[in-house]
Coordinates of C-alpha atoms and ligand atoms in Angstrom, one line a residue:
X1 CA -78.1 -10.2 -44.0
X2 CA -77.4 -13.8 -42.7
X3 CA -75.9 -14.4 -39.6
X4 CA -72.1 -15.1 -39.6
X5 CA -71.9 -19.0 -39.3
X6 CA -69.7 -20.4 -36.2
X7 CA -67.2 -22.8 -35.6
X8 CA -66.2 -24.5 -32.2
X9 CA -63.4 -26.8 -31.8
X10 CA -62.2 -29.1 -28.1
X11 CA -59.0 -30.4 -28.7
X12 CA -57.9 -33.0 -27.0
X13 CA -54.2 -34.8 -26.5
X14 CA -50.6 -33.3 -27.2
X15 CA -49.6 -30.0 -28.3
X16 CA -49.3 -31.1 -32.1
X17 CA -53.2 -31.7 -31.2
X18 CA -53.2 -28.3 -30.5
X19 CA -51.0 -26.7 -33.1
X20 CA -53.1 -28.7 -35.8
X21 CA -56.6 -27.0 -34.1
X22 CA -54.7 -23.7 -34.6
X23 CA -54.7 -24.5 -38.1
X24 CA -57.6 -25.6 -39.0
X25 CA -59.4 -23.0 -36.8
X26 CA -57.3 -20.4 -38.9
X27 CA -58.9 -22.0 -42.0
X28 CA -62.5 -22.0 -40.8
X29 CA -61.8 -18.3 -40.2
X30 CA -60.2 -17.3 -43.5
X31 CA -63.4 -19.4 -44.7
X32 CA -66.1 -16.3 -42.3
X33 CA -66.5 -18.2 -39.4
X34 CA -66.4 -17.1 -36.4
X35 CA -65.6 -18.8 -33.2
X36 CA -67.8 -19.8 -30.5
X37 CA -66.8 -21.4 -27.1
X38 CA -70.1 -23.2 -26.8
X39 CA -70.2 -26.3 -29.1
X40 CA -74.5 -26.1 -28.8
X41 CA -74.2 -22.4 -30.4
X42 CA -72.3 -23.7 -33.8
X43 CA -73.0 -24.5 -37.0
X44 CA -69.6 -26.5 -37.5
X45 CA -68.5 -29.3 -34.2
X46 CA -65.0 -30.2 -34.4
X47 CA -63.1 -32.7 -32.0
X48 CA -60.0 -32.8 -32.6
X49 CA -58.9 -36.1 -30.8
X50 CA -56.4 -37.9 -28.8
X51 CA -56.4 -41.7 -28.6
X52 CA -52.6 -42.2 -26.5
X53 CA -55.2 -44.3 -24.4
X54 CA -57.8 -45.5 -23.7
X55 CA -59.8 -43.0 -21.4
X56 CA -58.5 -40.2 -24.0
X57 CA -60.7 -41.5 -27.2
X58 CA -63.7 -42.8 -24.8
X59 CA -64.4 -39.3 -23.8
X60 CA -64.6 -38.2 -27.4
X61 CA -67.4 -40.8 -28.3
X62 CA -69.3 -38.8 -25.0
X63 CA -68.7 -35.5 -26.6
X64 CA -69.9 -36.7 -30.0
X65 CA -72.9 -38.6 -28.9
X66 CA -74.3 -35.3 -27.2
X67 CA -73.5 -33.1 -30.7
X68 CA -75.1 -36.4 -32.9
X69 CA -78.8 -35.9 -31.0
X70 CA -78.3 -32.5 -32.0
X71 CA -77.7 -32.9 -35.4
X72 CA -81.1 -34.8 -36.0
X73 CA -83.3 -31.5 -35.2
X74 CA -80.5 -29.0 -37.2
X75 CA -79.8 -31.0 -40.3
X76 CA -76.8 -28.0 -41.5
X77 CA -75.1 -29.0 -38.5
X78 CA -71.5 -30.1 -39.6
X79 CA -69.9 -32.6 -37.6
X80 CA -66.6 -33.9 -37.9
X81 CA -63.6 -35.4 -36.0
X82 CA -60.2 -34.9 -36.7
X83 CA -56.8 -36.0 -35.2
X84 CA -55.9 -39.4 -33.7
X85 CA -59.0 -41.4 -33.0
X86 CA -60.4 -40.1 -36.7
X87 CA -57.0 -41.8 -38.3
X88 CA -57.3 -44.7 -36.5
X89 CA -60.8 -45.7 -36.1
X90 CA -61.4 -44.4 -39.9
X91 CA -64.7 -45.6 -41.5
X92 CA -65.6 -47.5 -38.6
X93 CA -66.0 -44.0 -36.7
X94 CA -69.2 -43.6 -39.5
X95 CA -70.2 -46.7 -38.7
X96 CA -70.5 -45.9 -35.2
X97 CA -71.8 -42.0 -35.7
X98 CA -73.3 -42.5 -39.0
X99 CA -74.4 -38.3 -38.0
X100 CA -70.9 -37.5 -38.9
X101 CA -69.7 -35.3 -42.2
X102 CA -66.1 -35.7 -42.1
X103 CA -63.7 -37.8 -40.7
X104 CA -60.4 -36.9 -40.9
X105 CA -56.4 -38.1 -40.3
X106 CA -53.7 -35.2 -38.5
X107 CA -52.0 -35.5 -41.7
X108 CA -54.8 -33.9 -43.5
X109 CA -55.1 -31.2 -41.0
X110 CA -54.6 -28.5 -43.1
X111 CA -56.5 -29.5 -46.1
X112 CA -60.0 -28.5 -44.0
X113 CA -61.8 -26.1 -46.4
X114 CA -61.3 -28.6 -49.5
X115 CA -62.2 -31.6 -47.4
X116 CA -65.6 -29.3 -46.1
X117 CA -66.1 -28.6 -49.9
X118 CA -66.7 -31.9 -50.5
X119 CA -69.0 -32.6 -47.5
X120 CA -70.6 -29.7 -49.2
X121 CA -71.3 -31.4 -52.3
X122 CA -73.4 -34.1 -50.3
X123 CA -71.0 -36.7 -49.4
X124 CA -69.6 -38.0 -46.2
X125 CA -65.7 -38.1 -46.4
X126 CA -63.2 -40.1 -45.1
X127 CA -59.4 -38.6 -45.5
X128 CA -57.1 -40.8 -43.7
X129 CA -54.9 -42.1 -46.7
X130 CA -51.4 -40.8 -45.7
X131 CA -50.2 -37.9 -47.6
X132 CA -47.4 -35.9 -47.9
X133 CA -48.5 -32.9 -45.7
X134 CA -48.4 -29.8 -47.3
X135 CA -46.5 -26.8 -46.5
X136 CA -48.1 -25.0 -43.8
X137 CA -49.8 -21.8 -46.0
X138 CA -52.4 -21.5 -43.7
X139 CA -52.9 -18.8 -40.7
X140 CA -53.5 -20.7 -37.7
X141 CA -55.4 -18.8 -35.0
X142 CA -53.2 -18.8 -32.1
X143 CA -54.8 -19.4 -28.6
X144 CA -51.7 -17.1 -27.2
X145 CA -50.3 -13.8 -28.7
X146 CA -47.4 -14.4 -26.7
X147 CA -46.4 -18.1 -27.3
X148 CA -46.6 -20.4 -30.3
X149 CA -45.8 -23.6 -31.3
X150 CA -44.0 -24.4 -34.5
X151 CA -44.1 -28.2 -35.8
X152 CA -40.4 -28.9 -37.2
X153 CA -40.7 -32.4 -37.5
X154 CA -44.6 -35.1 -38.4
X155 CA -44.8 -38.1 -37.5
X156 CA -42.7 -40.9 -36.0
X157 CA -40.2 -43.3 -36.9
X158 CA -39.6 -45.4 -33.3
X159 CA -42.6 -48.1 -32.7
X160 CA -41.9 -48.2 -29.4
X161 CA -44.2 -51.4 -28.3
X162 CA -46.7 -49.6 -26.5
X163 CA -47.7 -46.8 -28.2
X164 CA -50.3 -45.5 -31.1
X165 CA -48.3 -42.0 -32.9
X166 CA -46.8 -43.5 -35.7
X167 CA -49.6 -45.5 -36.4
X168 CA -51.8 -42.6 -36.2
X169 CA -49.3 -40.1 -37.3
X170 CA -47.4 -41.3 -40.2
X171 CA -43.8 -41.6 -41.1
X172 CA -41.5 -38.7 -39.6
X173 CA -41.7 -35.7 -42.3
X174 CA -39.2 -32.9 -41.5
X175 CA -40.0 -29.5 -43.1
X176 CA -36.8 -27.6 -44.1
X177 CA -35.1 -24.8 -42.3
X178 CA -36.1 -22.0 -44.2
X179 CA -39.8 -22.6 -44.0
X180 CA -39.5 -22.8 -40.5
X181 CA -37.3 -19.4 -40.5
X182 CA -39.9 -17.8 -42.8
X183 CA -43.1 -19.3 -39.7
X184 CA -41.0 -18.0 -37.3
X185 CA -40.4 -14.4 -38.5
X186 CA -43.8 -13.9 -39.0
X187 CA -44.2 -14.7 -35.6
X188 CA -41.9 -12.5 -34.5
X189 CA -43.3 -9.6 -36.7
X190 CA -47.2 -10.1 -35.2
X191 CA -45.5 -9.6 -31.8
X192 CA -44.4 -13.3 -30.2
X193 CA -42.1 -13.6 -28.2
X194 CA -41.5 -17.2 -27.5
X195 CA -41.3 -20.4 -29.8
X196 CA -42.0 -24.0 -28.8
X197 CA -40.3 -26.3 -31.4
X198 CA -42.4 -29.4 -31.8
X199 CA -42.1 -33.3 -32.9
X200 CA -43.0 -36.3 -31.5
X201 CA -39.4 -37.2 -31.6
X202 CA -37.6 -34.0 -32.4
X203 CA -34.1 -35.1 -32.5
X204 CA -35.0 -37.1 -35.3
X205 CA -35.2 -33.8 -37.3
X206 CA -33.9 -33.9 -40.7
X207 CA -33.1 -37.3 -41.0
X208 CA -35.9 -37.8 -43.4
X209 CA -34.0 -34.9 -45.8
X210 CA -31.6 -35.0 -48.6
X211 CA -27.9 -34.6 -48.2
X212 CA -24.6 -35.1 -45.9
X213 CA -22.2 -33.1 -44.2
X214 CA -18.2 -32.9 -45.5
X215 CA -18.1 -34.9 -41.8
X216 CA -20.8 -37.4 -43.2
X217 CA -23.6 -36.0 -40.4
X218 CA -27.4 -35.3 -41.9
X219 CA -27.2 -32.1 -43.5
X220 CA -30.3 -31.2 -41.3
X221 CA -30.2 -31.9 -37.8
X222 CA -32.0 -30.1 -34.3
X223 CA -29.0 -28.6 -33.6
X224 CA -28.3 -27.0 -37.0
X225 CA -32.3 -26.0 -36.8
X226 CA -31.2 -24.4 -33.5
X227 CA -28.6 -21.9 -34.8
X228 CA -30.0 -21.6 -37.8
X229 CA -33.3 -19.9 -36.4
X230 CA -31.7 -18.6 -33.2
X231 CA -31.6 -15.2 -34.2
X232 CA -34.9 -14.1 -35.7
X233 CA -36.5 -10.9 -34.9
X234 CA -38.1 -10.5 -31.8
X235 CA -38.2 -14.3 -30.8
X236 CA -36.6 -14.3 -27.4
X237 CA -37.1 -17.4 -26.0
X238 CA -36.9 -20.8 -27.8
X239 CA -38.1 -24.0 -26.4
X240 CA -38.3 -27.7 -28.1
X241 CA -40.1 -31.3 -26.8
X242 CA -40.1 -33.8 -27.2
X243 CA -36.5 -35.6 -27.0
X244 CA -35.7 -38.9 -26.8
X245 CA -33.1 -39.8 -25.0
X246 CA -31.8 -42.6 -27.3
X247 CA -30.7 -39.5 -30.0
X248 CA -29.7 -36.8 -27.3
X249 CA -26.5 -35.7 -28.1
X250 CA -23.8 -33.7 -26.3
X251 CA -23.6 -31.3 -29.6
X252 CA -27.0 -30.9 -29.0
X253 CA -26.7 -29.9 -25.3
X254 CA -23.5 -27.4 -26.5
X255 CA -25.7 -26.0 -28.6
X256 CA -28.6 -25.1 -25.7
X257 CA -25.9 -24.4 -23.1
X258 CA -24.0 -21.3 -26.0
X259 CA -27.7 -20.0 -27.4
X260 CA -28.8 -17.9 -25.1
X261 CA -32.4 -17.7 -25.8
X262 CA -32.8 -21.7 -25.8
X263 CA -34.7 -22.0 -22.3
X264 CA -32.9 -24.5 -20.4
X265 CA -35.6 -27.2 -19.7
X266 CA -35.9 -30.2 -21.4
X267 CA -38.6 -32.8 -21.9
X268 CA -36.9 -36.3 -22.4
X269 CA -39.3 -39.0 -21.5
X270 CA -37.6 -42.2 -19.9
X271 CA -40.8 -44.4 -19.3
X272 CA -39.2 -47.0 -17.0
X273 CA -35.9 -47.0 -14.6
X274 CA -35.4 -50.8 -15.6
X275 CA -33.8 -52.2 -18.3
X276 CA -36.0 -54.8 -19.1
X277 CA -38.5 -53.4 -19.2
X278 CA -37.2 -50.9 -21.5
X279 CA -36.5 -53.4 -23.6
X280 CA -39.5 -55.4 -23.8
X281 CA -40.9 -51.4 -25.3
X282 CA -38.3 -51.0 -27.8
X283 CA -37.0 -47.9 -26.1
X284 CA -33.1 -48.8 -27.8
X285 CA -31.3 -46.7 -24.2
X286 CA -30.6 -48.1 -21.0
X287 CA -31.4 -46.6 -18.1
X288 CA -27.7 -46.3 -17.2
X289 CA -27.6 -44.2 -20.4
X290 CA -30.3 -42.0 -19.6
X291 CA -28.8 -41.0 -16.3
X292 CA -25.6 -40.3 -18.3
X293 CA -27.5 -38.1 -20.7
X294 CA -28.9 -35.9 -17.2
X295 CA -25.3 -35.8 -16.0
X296 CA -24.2 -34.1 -19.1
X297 CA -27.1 -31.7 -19.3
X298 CA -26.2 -30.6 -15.8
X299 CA -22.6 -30.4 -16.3
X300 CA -23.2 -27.6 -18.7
X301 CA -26.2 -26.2 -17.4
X302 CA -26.0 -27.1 -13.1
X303 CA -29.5 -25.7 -12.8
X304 CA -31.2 -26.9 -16.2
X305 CA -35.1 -28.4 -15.4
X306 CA -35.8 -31.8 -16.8
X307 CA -38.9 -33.2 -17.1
X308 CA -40.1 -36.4 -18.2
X309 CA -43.2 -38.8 -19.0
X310 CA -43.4 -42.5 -17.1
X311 CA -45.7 -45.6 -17.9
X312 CA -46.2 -47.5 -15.2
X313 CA -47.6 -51.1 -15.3
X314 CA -46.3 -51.9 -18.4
X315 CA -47.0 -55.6 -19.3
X316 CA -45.1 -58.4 -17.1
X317 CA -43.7 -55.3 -15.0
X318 CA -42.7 -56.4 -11.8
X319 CA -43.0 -54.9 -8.0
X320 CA -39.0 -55.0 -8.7
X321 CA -39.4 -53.0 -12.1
X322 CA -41.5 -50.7 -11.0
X323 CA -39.1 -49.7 -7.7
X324 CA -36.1 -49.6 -10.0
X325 CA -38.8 -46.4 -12.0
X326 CA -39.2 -44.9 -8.1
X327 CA -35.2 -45.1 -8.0
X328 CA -35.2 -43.1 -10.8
X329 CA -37.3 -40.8 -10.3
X330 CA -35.8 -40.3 -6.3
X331 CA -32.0 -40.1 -8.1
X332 CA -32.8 -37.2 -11.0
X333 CA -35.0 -34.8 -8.9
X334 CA -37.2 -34.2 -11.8
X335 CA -39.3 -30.8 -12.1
X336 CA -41.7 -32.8 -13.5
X337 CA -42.8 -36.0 -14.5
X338 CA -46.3 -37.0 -16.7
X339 CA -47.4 -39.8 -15.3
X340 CA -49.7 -42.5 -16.9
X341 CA -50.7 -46.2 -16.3
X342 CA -50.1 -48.9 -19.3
X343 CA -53.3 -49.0 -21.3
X344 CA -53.4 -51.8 -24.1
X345 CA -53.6 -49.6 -27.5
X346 CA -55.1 -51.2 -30.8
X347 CA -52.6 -52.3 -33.2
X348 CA -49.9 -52.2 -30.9
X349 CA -47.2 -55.0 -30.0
X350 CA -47.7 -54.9 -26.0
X351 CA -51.6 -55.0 -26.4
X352 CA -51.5 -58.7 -27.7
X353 CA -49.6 -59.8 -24.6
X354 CA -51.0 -62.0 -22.4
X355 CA -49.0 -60.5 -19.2
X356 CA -51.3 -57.2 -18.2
X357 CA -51.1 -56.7 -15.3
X358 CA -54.5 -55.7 -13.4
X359 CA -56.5 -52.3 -12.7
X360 CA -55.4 -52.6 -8.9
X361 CA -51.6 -53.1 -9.5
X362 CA -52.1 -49.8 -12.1
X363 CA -53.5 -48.0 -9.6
X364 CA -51.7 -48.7 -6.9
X365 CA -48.2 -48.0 -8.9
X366 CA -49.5 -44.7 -10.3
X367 CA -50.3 -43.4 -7.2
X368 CA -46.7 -43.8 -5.6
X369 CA -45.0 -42.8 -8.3
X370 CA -47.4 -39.7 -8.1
X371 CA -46.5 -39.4 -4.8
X372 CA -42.6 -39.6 -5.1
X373 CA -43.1 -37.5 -8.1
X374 CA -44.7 -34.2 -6.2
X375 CA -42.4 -34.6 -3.5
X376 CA -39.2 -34.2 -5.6
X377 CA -41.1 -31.7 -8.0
X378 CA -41.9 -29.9 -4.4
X379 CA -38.0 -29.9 -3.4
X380 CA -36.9 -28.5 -7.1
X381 CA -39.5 -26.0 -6.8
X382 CA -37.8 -24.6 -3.1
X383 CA -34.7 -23.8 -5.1
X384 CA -36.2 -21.1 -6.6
X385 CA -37.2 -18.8 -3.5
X386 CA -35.6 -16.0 -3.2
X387 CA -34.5 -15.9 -6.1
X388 CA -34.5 -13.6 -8.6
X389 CA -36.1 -15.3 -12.2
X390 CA -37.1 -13.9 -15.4
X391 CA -41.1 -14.0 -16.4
X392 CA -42.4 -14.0 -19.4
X393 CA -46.5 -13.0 -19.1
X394 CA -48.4 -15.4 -20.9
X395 CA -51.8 -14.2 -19.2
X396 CA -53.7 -13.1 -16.5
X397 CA -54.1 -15.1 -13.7
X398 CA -57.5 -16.9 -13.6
X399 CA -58.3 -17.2 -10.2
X400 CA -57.1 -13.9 -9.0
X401 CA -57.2 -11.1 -11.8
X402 CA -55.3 -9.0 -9.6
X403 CA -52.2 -11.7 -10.7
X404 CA -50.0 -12.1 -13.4
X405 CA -48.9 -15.8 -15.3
X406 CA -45.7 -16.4 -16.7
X407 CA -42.9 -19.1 -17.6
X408 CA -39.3 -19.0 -15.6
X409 CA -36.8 -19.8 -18.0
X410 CA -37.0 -23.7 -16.8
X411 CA -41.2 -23.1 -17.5
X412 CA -42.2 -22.8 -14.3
X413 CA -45.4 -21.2 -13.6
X414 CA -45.4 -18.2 -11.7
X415 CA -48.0 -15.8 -10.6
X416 CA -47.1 -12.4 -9.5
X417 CA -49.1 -9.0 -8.8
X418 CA -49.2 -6.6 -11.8
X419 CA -51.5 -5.4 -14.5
X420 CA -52.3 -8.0 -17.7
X421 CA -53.0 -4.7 -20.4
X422 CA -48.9 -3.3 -18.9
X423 CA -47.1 -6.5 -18.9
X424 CA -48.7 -9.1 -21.6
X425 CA -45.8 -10.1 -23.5
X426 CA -42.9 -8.6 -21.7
X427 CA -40.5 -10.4 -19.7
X428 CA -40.3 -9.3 -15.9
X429 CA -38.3 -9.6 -13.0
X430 CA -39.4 -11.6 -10.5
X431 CA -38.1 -12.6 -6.7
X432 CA -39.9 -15.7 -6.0
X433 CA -41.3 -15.7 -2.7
X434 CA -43.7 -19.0 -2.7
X435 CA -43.0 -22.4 -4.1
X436 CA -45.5 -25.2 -4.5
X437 CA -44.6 -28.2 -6.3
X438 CA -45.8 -27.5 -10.0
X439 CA -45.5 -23.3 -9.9
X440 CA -44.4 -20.4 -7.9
X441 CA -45.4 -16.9 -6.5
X442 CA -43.3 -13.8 -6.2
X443 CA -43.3 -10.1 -6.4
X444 CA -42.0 -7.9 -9.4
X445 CA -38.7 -6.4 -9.2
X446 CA -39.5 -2.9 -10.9
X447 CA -37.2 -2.7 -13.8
X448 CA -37.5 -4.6 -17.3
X449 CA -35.1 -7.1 -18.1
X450 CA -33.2 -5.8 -21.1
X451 CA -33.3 -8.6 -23.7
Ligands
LIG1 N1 -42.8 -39.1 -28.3 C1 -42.7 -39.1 -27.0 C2 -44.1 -39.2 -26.3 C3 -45.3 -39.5 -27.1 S1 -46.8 -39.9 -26.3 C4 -41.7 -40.1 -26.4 O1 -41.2 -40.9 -27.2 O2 -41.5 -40.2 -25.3 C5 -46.8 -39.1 -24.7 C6 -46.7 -40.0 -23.6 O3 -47.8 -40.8 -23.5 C7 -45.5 -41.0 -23.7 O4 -44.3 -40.4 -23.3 C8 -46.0 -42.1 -22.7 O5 -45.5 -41.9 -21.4 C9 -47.5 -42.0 -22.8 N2 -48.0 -43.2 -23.4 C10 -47.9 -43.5 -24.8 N3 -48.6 -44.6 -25.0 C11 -49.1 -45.1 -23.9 C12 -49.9 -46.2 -23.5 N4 -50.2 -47.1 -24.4 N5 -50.3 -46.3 -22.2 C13 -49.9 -45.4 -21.3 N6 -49.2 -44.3 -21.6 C14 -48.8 -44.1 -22.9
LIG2 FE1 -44.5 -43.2 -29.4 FE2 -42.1 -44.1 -29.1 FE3 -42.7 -42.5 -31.1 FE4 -42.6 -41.5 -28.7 S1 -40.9 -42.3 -29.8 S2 -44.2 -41.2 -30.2 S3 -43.4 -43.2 -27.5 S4 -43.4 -44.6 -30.8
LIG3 FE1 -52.7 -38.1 -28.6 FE2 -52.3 -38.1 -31.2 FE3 -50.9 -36.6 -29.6 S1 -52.7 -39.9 -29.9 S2 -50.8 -37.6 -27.7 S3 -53.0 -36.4 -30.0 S4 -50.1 -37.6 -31.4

């Protein structure tokens, strides 16, 4: 008998990165192989790759160059990269690792075993021509059995100045309601208990879809998604990113403030605090509106998280700029805040500028605006202790098996005492008794939360 052959993936980048290495690793399984944590033990290298900068795709070409040596002295070594960097660096990625089978777009993510067929026949493929994606039919291998994510929405439609995903990711694709009932029954049925709804720009959701409301709305919107799948079986939590604050709407935020399984945290990026600036990348809000957008979160939900992702150093930012993105940061209180400095993307706008700024004025901005950004992550965190939160367990804690991990409702991270094989998947009550500025510890309240 031959030895079962085995796959490895890395992933690298956002969580549609990761729900698209689900898939695919759920094909290379329904095809009899068998997963292997070490890249140097498998017969099949996939990177599945992020190139949002710069320092995201070089690390790839380190990963690759280690599994290319390898593939001179094991010639049935299949190589291939997927995701971002495959879409946009296309043939030239051959070019550059001529030891590569396959190189392939996100869009083309779940066409993986008739791609491979094709490497099988002899030839070296290149799949970046955008498609239409096809309906999810696969059975992605989830990394949780307690979480998953569920794409609603491919793609994006914005070109803000700066940035790489709709080049890289196509035009915005919406799949319809029902399919995404149907994904998230079966969830429910094989025992999750909490959904992550995911697009690059999720409130752009259904716009890309046929028909009109009496009113004259789309006929498919995120908050029609939301009631529509807020009661399937056994789901009982339901989370979404990534919003955009220039289509967050208050019948959105009615929406999350009557469901009660949507969590109450929201992701809505705001990139800079000044309105220039915001400008100059093609955001289309204010910051003025933003800050309206957080008022009327909080007005129906007073102790809702919001977190957020900020570029500092964009090009031709100012010292001025960048304090009025400290303001911002000091008004909100954010739970959290990604944090990156500008980096200069192929075939983008803001790259072909000739006002960059330099490596020491990135720096230095990303590491006070890290700064600011702990501390007020630190003082949202003190709210919670002693308090009482619900827990969901995700996992067991890796540093101390004697602990617990699990989400509050606003996803923080909290680690408690308790037993993984009792409590995997079952949500908890916890009095919080620790805060630090990205997750908490407490103690379990003995009795179940009825759900
Ligand atoms: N769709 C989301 C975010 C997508 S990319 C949105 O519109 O906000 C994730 C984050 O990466 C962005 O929010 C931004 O903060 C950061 N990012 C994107 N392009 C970047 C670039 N060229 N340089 C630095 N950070 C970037
Ligand atoms: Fe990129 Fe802007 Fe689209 Fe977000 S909304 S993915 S930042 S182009
Ligand atoms: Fe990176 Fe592509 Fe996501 S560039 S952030 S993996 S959409």
């Amino acid at each position: 008998m031959t030895e079962p052959r085995q796959y490895h993936i890395t992933t690298f980048g956002c969580q549609m990165n990761k729900a698209d290495s689900e898939r695919m690793a759920g094909i290379l399984e329904g095809m009899g192989y068998l997963f292997t944590a070490d890249p140097n033990d498998a017969d099949l290298v996939l990177y599945n790759t992020c190139t949002i900068r710069d320092n995201a795709e070089q690390k790839v070409y380190s990963y690759l160059g280690r599994q290319a040596k390898r593939k001179h002295s094991q010639p049935n070594l299949k190589l291939i990269v997927a995701g971002c960097v495959a879409q946009q660096e296309g043939e030239s990625l051959l070019r550059r690792v001529p030891e590569l089978d396959l190189v392939m777009g996100p869009q083309h993510a779940n066409r993986l075993q008739d791609l491979l067929e094709q490497v099988d026949n002899g030839s070296q493929i290149v799949a970046t021509e955008p498609i239409h994606i096809v309906e999810d039919i696969t059975k992605p291998r989830r990394d949780s059995t307690v979480t998953a994510w569920v794409n609603v929405i491919y793609g994006c439609n914005e070109h803000c100045t700066y940035c790489v995903v709709p080049g890289v990711r196509g035009v915005e694709q919406s799949r319809y309601p029902e399919a995404i009932y149907a994904e998230m029954e079966e969830l429910g049925r094989q025992g999750f208990k909490e959904i992550t709804l995911l697009g690059q720009n999720i409130d752009a959701y259904g716009r890309d879809l046929p028909g009109t409301t009496p009113e004259g709305r789309n006929k498919y919107t995120l908050t029609d998604l939301l009631y529509f799948v807020h009661d399937v079986p056994g789901i009982e939590r339901i989370r979404f990113a990534t919003s955009h604050p220039r289509y967050f709407t208050e019948r959105l935020i009615k929406a999350c403030h009557g469901l009660p399984k949507v969590c109450e945290h929201f992701h809505i990026p705001f990139q800079s605090g000044d309105n220039d600036v915001l400008k100059a990348m093609r955001r289309g809000y204010s910051h003025e509106r933003y800050r309206r957008i957080v008022d009327k979160v909080r007005q129906y939900m007073p102790d809702a998280s919001i977190t957020a992702d900020a570029i500092v150093a964009f090009p031709g930012e100012t010292e001025a700029q960048f304090e009025k993105t400290l303001q911002l940061v000091d008004d909100i209180g954010f739970d959290l805040v990604n944090t990156a400095a500008y980096s200069p993307r192929p075939g983008t706008p803001a790259a072909t500028w000739d006002n960059q700024l330099s490596e020491e004025v990135k720096g230095d901005r990303l590491q006070r605006l890290n700064h600011l950004v702990s501390q007020k992550a630190m003082e949202k965190s003190e709210r919670y202790v002693g308090r009482t939160e619900a827990v969901l367990v995700e996992a067991q804690n890796q540093k101390d098996p004697s602990q617990v991990m699990g989400r509050t409702k606003g996803n923080r991270l909290t680690f408690f005492k308790g037993d993984i094989n009792e409590l995997l998947g079952k949500t908890v009550l916890v009095k919080i008794t620790e805060a630090r500025a990205f997750s908490l510890t407490g103690e379990r309240v003995e009795s179940l939360v009825a759900v």
